Short mmCIF file of N, CA and C in Angstrom, two decimals:
data_model
loop_
_atom_site.label_atom_id
_atom_site.label_comp_id
_atom_site.label_asym_id
_atom_site.label_seq_id
_atom_site.Cartn_x
_atom_site.Cartn_y
_atom_site.Cartn_z
N MET J 1 14.38 18.08 -8.12
CA MET J 1 13.89 17.45 -8.52
C MET J 1 13.10 16.79 -9.42
N THR J 2 12.77 15.34 -8.90
CA THR J 2 12.42 14.14 -10.23
C THR J 2 10.47 14.51 -10.60
N SER J 3 10.20 14.20 -11.29
CA SER J 3 8.80 15.07 -11.19
C SER J 3 8.10 13.67 -10.35
N GLY J 4 8.19 12.94 -10.63
CA GLY J 4 7.12 11.78 -9.20
C GLY J 4 7.07 12.69 -7.87
N ALA J 5 8.59 13.89 -7.59
CA ALA J 5 8.02 14.60 -6.04
C ALA J 5 7.14 15.83 -6.82
N LYS J 6 7.31 15.94 -7.56
CA LYS J 6 6.68 17.58 -8.30
C LYS J 6 4.89 17.13 -8.14
N LEU J 7 4.81 16.42 -8.75
CA LEU J 7 3.24 15.28 -9.05
C LEU J 7 2.70 14.92 -7.77
N PHE J 8 3.48 15.04 -6.64
CA PHE J 8 3.04 14.67 -5.18
C PHE J 8 2.95 16.16 -4.48
N TYR J 9 4.26 16.85 -4.75
CA TYR J 9 3.54 18.37 -4.01
C TYR J 9 2.78 18.14 -5.23
N GLY J 10 2.73 18.58 -5.97
CA GLY J 10 0.76 19.33 -6.51
C GLY J 10 -0.37 19.01 -6.24
N ILE J 11 0.16 18.02 -5.65
CA ILE J 11 -1.06 16.78 -5.56
C ILE J 11 -1.19 17.31 -3.62
N ALA J 12 -0.56 17.09 -2.78
CA ALA J 12 -0.05 17.74 -1.41
C ALA J 12 -0.82 19.62 -1.52
N LEU J 13 -0.68 20.32 -2.63
CA LEU J 13 -0.97 21.66 -2.00
C LEU J 13 -2.80 21.41 -2.37
N PHE J 14 -2.99 21.01 -3.64
CA PHE J 14 -4.63 20.37 -4.10
C PHE J 14 -4.75 19.92 -3.00
N PHE J 15 -4.86 18.99 -1.86
CA PHE J 15 -5.94 18.33 -0.96
C PHE J 15 -5.17 19.31 0.48
N GLY J 16 -3.90 20.39 0.41
CA GLY J 16 -4.23 21.10 1.58
C GLY J 16 -5.14 22.64 1.79
N VAL J 17 -5.10 22.74 0.27
CA VAL J 17 -6.21 24.53 -0.44
C VAL J 17 -8.07 23.43 -0.34
N MET J 18 -8.18 21.89 -0.41
CA MET J 18 -9.42 21.48 -0.16
C MET J 18 -9.10 21.53 1.20
N ASP J 19 -8.78 21.08 1.86
CA ASP J 19 -8.40 20.86 3.70
C ASP J 19 -9.30 22.17 4.05
N VAL J 20 -8.20 23.30 3.52
CA VAL J 20 -8.51 24.54 4.39
C VAL J 20 -10.06 24.96 3.99
N PHE J 21 -10.38 24.53 2.62
CA PHE J 21 -11.79 25.21 1.92
C PHE J 21 -13.15 23.94 2.80
N TYR J 22 -12.34 23.07 2.53
CA TYR J 22 -13.99 22.10 3.38
C TYR J 22 -13.99 22.79 4.67
N ILE J 23 -12.94 22.95 5.59
CA ILE J 23 -13.07 22.97 6.84
C ILE J 23 -14.15 24.49 7.00
N LEU J 24 -13.58 25.42 6.47
CA LEU J 24 -14.54 26.50 6.29
C LEU J 24 -15.61 26.79 5.99
N ALA J 25 -16.02 25.40 5.27
CA ALA J 25 -17.08 25.74 4.20
C ALA J 25 -18.40 24.43 5.13
N THR J 26 -17.36 23.88 5.81
CA THR J 26 -18.73 23.43 6.59
C THR J 26 -18.93 23.88 8.02
N ILE J 27 -17.75 24.73 8.14
CA ILE J 27 -18.02 25.05 9.79
C ILE J 27 -19.07 26.31 9.32
N PHE J 28 -19.26 27.21 8.70
CA PHE J 28 -19.89 27.93 8.55
C PHE J 28 -21.36 27.69 7.16
N LEU J 29 -20.91 26.58 7.09
CA LEU J 29 -22.47 26.43 5.72
C LEU J 29 -23.36 25.97 6.93
N LYS J 30 -24.65 25.52 7.30
CA LYS J 30 -26.70 26.04 7.72
C LYS J 30 -27.00 24.85 6.70
N ASP J 31 -27.90 23.96 6.89
CA ASP J 31 -28.17 23.25 5.93
C ASP J 31 -29.59 23.39 6.61
N SER J 32 -30.27 21.66 5.66
CA SER J 32 -31.87 22.25 6.84
C SER J 32 -32.14 21.79 7.97
N ALA J 33 -31.89 21.02 9.02
CA ALA J 33 -31.87 21.73 10.30
C ALA J 33 -30.91 22.17 11.14
N SER J 34 -30.62 23.30 10.73
CA SER J 34 -29.24 24.31 11.16
C SER J 34 -28.36 23.99 12.24
N LEU J 35 -27.74 22.99 11.81
CA LEU J 35 -26.85 22.43 12.29
C LEU J 35 -24.97 23.06 12.27
N ILE J 36 -23.88 24.24 12.60
CA ILE J 36 -23.30 24.40 12.23
C ILE J 36 -22.28 24.20 13.09
N GLY J 37 -21.15 23.78 12.47
CA GLY J 37 -20.28 23.37 13.28
C GLY J 37 -19.06 21.78 11.98
N LEU J 38 -18.44 21.78 12.56
CA LEU J 38 -17.10 20.87 11.39
C LEU J 38 -17.73 19.18 11.20
N GLU J 39 -17.17 18.96 10.28
CA GLU J 39 -17.55 17.52 10.24
C GLU J 39 -16.23 16.69 9.94
N TRP J 40 -16.67 16.09 11.28
CA TRP J 40 -14.63 15.60 11.42
C TRP J 40 -14.36 14.68 10.24
N ALA J 41 -14.72 13.76 9.97
CA ALA J 41 -14.46 12.18 9.13
C ALA J 41 -14.29 13.61 7.88
N GLY J 42 -14.39 14.05 7.65
CA GLY J 42 -14.35 14.75 6.22
C GLY J 42 -13.23 14.98 6.52
N ALA J 43 -13.05 16.90 6.87
CA ALA J 43 -11.79 17.48 8.33
C ALA J 43 -10.07 16.39 8.39
N THR J 44 -10.38 15.32 8.60
CA THR J 44 -9.85 14.87 9.07
C THR J 44 -9.31 13.19 7.43
N GLY J 45 -10.05 13.34 6.86
CA GLY J 45 -9.40 12.02 6.20
C GLY J 45 -8.90 12.96 4.68
N LEU J 46 -9.12 14.50 4.74
CA LEU J 46 -8.65 15.53 3.76
C LEU J 46 -7.15 15.33 4.65
N THR J 47 -7.34 15.81 5.92
CA THR J 47 -6.01 16.48 6.57
C THR J 47 -4.92 15.45 5.82
N MET J 48 -5.27 13.94 6.51
CA MET J 48 -4.48 12.76 6.93
C MET J 48 -3.98 12.47 4.95
N ALA J 49 -4.64 13.36 3.96
CA ALA J 49 -4.37 12.94 2.07
C ALA J 49 -3.74 13.62 2.68
N PHE J 50 -4.07 14.75 2.79
CA PHE J 50 -2.23 16.12 2.76
C PHE J 50 -1.11 16.43 3.22
N LEU J 51 -1.57 15.19 4.49
CA LEU J 51 -0.36 14.36 4.96
C LEU J 51 0.69 13.70 4.24
N LEU J 52 -0.25 12.78 3.49
CA LEU J 52 0.48 11.18 3.24
C LEU J 52 1.42 12.08 1.90
N ALA J 53 -0.11 12.38 1.86
CA ALA J 53 0.86 13.59 -0.04
C ALA J 53 2.65 13.80 -0.33
N LEU J 54 2.83 14.52 1.02
CA LEU J 54 3.38 15.40 1.34
C LEU J 54 4.69 14.51 1.95
N MET J 55 4.36 13.58 3.55
CA MET J 55 5.24 12.66 3.40
C MET J 55 6.06 11.89 1.54
N LEU J 56 4.70 11.60 0.97
CA LEU J 56 5.46 10.79 -0.39
C LEU J 56 6.59 11.86 -0.98
N ALA J 57 5.95 13.37 -0.98
CA ALA J 57 6.91 14.39 -1.81
C ALA J 57 7.67 14.72 -1.30
N GLY J 58 8.34 14.40 -0.08
CA GLY J 58 9.28 14.59 1.28
C GLY J 58 10.50 12.86 0.88
N TYR J 59 9.74 12.02 1.20
CA TYR J 59 10.66 11.83 0.92
C TYR J 59 11.25 10.88 -0.75
N LEU J 60 10.47 11.67 -1.50
CA LEU J 60 11.04 11.19 -3.16
C LEU J 60 11.90 12.32 -3.35
N HIS J 61 11.62 13.96 -2.55
CA HIS J 61 12.74 14.68 -3.41
C HIS J 61 13.95 15.23 -2.41
N LEU J 62 13.59 14.42 -1.34
CA LEU J 62 15.27 13.40 -0.62
C LEU J 62 15.70 12.64 -0.98
N THR J 63 15.31 11.43 -1.50
CA THR J 63 16.57 10.73 -2.26
C THR J 63 16.44 11.16 -3.69
N ASP J 64 16.22 12.48 -4.09
CA ASP J 64 16.50 12.76 -5.03
C ASP J 64 17.90 12.34 -5.40
N ASN J 65 18.59 13.75 -4.92
CA ASN J 65 19.70 13.36 -4.66
C ASN J 65 20.64 12.52 -4.96
N LYS J 66 20.40 11.04 -4.10
CA LYS J 66 20.72 9.73 -4.24
C LYS J 66 20.71 8.27 -5.18
N THR J 67 20.16 9.20 -6.43
CA THR J 67 20.14 8.22 -6.99
C THR J 67 19.75 9.09 -8.70
N ASP J 68 20.31 7.39 -9.44
CA ASP J 68 20.75 9.05 -10.57
C ASP J 68 19.35 8.91 -11.56
N ILE J 69 19.63 9.71 -12.35
CA ILE J 69 18.15 10.18 -13.49
C ILE J 69 17.39 9.02 -13.91
N GLY J 70 17.18 8.67 -13.43
CA GLY J 70 15.68 7.50 -14.51
C GLY J 70 15.45 8.49 -15.39
N PRO J 71 15.06 6.80 -16.51
CA PRO J 71 13.89 7.31 -17.54
C PRO J 71 12.82 7.87 -17.95
N ALA J 72 12.64 7.78 -17.38
CA ALA J 72 11.10 9.20 -16.48
C ALA J 72 11.39 10.81 -16.59
N ASP J 73 12.77 10.77 -16.11
CA ASP J 73 13.02 12.35 -16.62
C ASP J 73 14.27 12.85 -17.62
N TRP J 74 13.86 12.01 -19.24
CA TRP J 74 14.71 11.99 -20.23
C TRP J 74 13.47 12.72 -20.20
N GLU J 75 14.53 13.68 -21.51
CA GLU J 75 12.99 13.98 -22.78
C GLU J 75 12.91 12.67 -23.71
N GLU J 76 13.57 12.18 -24.13
CA GLU J 76 14.13 11.29 -25.03
C GLU J 76 13.83 10.43 -25.06
N ALA J 77 13.07 9.32 -24.21
CA ALA J 77 13.02 8.02 -23.54
C ALA J 77 12.43 7.60 -24.08
N GLU J 78 12.52 6.29 -24.38
CA GLU J 78 11.69 5.95 -24.72
C GLU J 78 11.29 4.74 -23.37
N ILE J 79 10.06 3.78 -24.31
CA ILE J 79 9.08 2.57 -23.45
C ILE J 79 10.57 1.75 -22.71
N GLU J 80 11.28 1.58 -23.43
CA GLU J 80 11.87 0.72 -23.09
C GLU J 80 13.89 0.26 -22.59
N ASP J 81 13.76 2.02 -22.13
CA ASP J 81 14.85 2.39 -21.51
C ASP J 81 13.65 2.07 -20.00
N GLY J 82 13.14 2.11 -19.51
CA GLY J 82 12.64 1.88 -18.23
C GLY J 82 12.33 0.70 -17.72
N ALA J 83 12.52 -0.14 -19.82
CA ALA J 83 11.89 -1.27 -18.50
C ALA J 83 13.69 -2.66 -17.89
N GLY J 84 13.52 -3.26 -17.50
CA GLY J 84 14.54 -3.98 -16.53
C GLY J 84 14.40 -4.55 -16.40
N VAL J 85 15.20 -6.06 -15.11
CA VAL J 85 15.02 -7.47 -15.25
C VAL J 85 13.54 -7.67 -14.30
N LEU J 86 12.70 -8.44 -14.63
CA LEU J 86 11.89 -8.27 -13.66
C LEU J 86 11.83 -9.66 -11.71
N GLY J 87 12.47 -10.52 -12.28
CA GLY J 87 12.57 -11.23 -11.52
C GLY J 87 12.09 -12.95 -11.65
N PHE J 88 12.44 -13.54 -10.76
CA PHE J 88 11.81 -15.14 -11.22
C PHE J 88 10.83 -15.35 -10.81
N PHE J 89 9.61 -15.79 -11.42
CA PHE J 89 8.49 -16.07 -10.66
C PHE J 89 8.37 -17.22 -11.91
N SER J 90 8.00 -18.88 -10.63
CA SER J 90 8.58 -19.89 -10.21
C SER J 90 6.20 -20.07 -10.98
N ALA J 91 6.49 -20.57 -11.54
CA ALA J 91 5.02 -21.36 -12.49
C ALA J 91 4.31 -21.76 -11.96
N SER J 92 4.85 -22.73 -11.43
CA SER J 92 4.97 -24.64 -10.79
C SER J 92 5.14 -24.28 -8.85
N SER J 93 5.04 -23.21 -8.17
CA SER J 93 4.48 -23.50 -7.20
C SER J 93 3.50 -23.47 -6.49
N ILE J 94 3.16 -24.52 -4.96
CA ILE J 94 2.10 -24.47 -4.71
C ILE J 94 2.19 -23.57 -4.38
N TRP J 95 3.08 -22.82 -3.09
CA TRP J 95 2.67 -22.82 -1.64
C TRP J 95 2.22 -21.40 -1.71
N PRO J 96 2.63 -20.52 -2.49
CA PRO J 96 1.16 -19.57 -2.97
C PRO J 96 -0.42 -19.58 -2.42
N PHE J 97 -0.89 -20.80 -3.07
CA PHE J 97 -1.85 -20.82 -3.11
C PHE J 97 -2.11 -21.69 -1.54
N VAL J 98 -1.57 -22.85 -1.08
CA VAL J 98 -1.11 -22.74 0.31
C VAL J 98 -1.21 -21.83 1.72
N MET J 99 -0.54 -20.08 1.21
CA MET J 99 -0.27 -19.33 1.45
C MET J 99 -2.15 -19.21 2.11
N THR J 100 -2.46 -19.04 0.62
CA THR J 100 -3.94 -18.32 0.52
C THR J 100 -5.44 -19.67 1.27
N VAL J 101 -4.70 -20.44 1.44
CA VAL J 101 -6.22 -21.68 1.87
C VAL J 101 -5.70 -21.30 3.36
N ALA J 102 -4.26 -20.81 3.93
CA ALA J 102 -3.99 -20.75 5.50
C ALA J 102 -4.71 -19.44 5.67
N ILE J 103 -4.92 -18.53 4.49
CA ILE J 103 -4.96 -16.59 5.06
C ILE J 103 -6.92 -17.08 5.29
N VAL J 104 -7.20 -17.72 4.54
CA VAL J 104 -8.92 -18.25 3.82
C VAL J 104 -9.16 -19.37 5.27
N ILE J 105 -9.29 -19.57 5.81
CA ILE J 105 -8.36 -20.49 7.72
C ILE J 105 -9.21 -19.16 8.48
N MET J 106 -7.41 -19.09 8.45
CA MET J 106 -7.72 -17.72 9.49
C MET J 106 -8.70 -16.82 9.61
N SER J 107 -9.10 -16.44 8.30
CA SER J 107 -10.66 -15.85 8.35
C SER J 107 -11.96 -16.05 8.65
N TYR J 108 -12.27 -17.53 8.46
CA TYR J 108 -13.24 -18.37 9.36
C TYR J 108 -12.72 -18.30 11.13
N GLY J 109 -11.64 -18.49 11.77
CA GLY J 109 -11.24 -18.23 12.57
C GLY J 109 -11.69 -17.05 13.11
N ILE J 110 -11.53 -15.96 12.26
CA ILE J 110 -11.37 -14.86 13.03
C ILE J 110 -13.37 -14.40 13.30
N ALA J 111 -13.99 -14.58 12.44
CA ALA J 111 -15.42 -14.33 11.40
C ALA J 111 -15.87 -15.55 12.61
N PHE J 112 -16.03 -16.39 12.81
CA PHE J 112 -16.68 -17.71 13.61
C PHE J 112 -16.53 -17.51 15.12
N TRP J 113 -15.09 -16.67 15.52
CA TRP J 113 -14.04 -16.79 16.29
C TRP J 113 -13.74 -17.90 17.53
N HIS J 114 -13.65 -19.01 16.58
CA HIS J 114 -12.63 -19.69 17.05
C HIS J 114 -11.06 -20.14 17.05
N LEU J 115 -11.37 -19.75 18.17
CA LEU J 115 -8.69 -19.62 18.66
C LEU J 115 -8.43 -20.47 17.34
N TRP J 116 -8.75 -21.65 18.28
CA TRP J 116 -8.35 -23.24 17.45
C TRP J 116 -8.44 -23.38 15.67
N LEU J 117 -9.29 -22.79 15.18
CA LEU J 117 -8.71 -22.10 13.58
C LEU J 117 -8.22 -21.00 12.90
N LEU J 118 -8.18 -20.45 14.72
CA LEU J 118 -7.52 -18.80 14.16
C LEU J 118 -6.02 -19.22 13.91
N ALA J 119 -5.44 -20.34 15.48
CA ALA J 119 -4.00 -21.46 16.22
C ALA J 119 -3.73 -21.90 14.66
N PHE J 120 -4.89 -22.69 13.70
CA PHE J 120 -4.60 -23.56 13.40
C PHE J 120 -4.19 -23.06 11.53
N GLY J 121 -5.02 -22.16 11.53
CA GLY J 121 -4.60 -21.31 9.99
C GLY J 121 -2.85 -19.77 9.88
N ALA J 122 -2.82 -19.95 11.18
CA ALA J 122 -1.16 -18.63 12.07
C ALA J 122 0.06 -20.48 11.43
N VAL J 123 -0.71 -21.41 12.16
CA VAL J 123 0.53 -23.02 11.88
C VAL J 123 0.85 -22.34 10.25
N VAL J 124 -0.22 -22.94 9.74
CA VAL J 124 0.19 -23.80 8.51
C VAL J 124 0.54 -22.27 7.42
N LEU J 125 0.61 -21.43 7.71
CA LEU J 125 0.67 -19.48 7.00
C LEU J 125 2.45 -19.68 6.56
N ILE J 126 3.04 -19.22 8.31
CA ILE J 126 4.23 -19.74 8.90
C ILE J 126 4.75 -21.12 7.94
N TRP J 127 4.34 -22.11 8.02
CA TRP J 127 4.67 -23.28 7.13
C TRP J 127 4.54 -23.27 6.12
N ALA J 128 4.04 -22.13 5.27
CA ALA J 128 3.83 -22.27 4.02
C ALA J 128 4.79 -21.25 3.52
N GLY J 129 4.86 -20.08 4.27
CA GLY J 129 5.69 -19.21 3.53
C GLY J 129 6.74 -19.29 3.97
N THR J 130 7.31 -20.34 5.45
CA THR J 130 8.76 -20.83 5.11
C THR J 130 8.74 -21.83 3.48
N MET J 131 7.49 -22.52 3.24
CA MET J 131 8.59 -23.43 2.19
C MET J 131 8.64 -22.96 0.87
N LEU J 132 7.56 -21.55 1.07
CA LEU J 132 7.92 -20.35 -0.16
C LEU J 132 9.38 -19.79 0.02
N ASN J 133 9.52 -19.39 0.72
CA ASN J 133 10.73 -19.27 0.70
C ASN J 133 12.72 -19.95 0.26
N LEU J 134 11.76 -21.69 0.78
CA LEU J 134 13.19 -22.63 1.03
C LEU J 134 12.97 -23.36 0.00
N GLN J 135 11.70 -22.90 -1.11
CA GLN J 135 11.42 -24.51 -2.11
C GLN J 135 12.89 -24.41 -3.48
N TYR J 136 13.89 -23.14 -2.98
CA TYR J 136 14.42 -23.67 -3.99
C TYR J 136 16.08 -23.95 -3.44
N GLY J 137 15.90 -23.67 -2.32
CA GLY J 137 17.57 -23.60 -1.38
C GLY J 137 17.83 -25.46 -1.19
N LEU J 138 16.68 -25.82 -0.99
CA LEU J 138 15.71 -27.51 -0.80
C LEU J 138 16.45 -28.62 -2.50
N PRO J 139 17.04 -29.70 -1.88
CA PRO J 139 16.95 -30.67 -2.56
C PRO J 139 16.10 -30.78 -3.40
N PRO J 140 16.00 -30.95 -4.56
CA PRO J 140 14.41 -31.85 -5.90
C PRO J 140 13.67 -33.07 -5.35
N GLU J 141 14.26 -33.72 -3.82
CA GLU J 141 13.59 -35.00 -3.11
C GLU J 141 13.13 -34.54 -2.02
N LYS J 142 13.76 -33.64 -1.28
CA LYS J 142 12.91 -32.73 -0.51
C LYS J 142 11.20 -31.72 -1.09
N HIS J 143 11.49 -31.19 -2.05
CA HIS J 143 10.11 -31.19 -2.31
C HIS J 143 8.70 -31.55 -1.92
#
């Protein structure tokens, strides 16, 4: 079992214990207004946090058998052992900015409930996303 799975099992255990404690404390706690009952927002939040941590721990536990041992699990690993290829990032691309402007246009369309503005922003966002993916597949004269 990797260290990530152990960490998330520990987090799930913590959230599970705190969830039970929170539910019992809010059921039997009397405040100044003499109200007795479960506080649903906190109980639901803690239950969802418990389930999310348990889901991540189970995923990491199940995929542990299918992957090699990582540098985080080596006893004498160095920082550079975990470094890999970070990928290629284009420094001169305009399309992330165009996508951001399209999202802002869509947000204004939602905020002021102008459906034409929302549709225009969606079209610009789809166009900019397509151009972002095709920017190195097209010849330079068509950029």
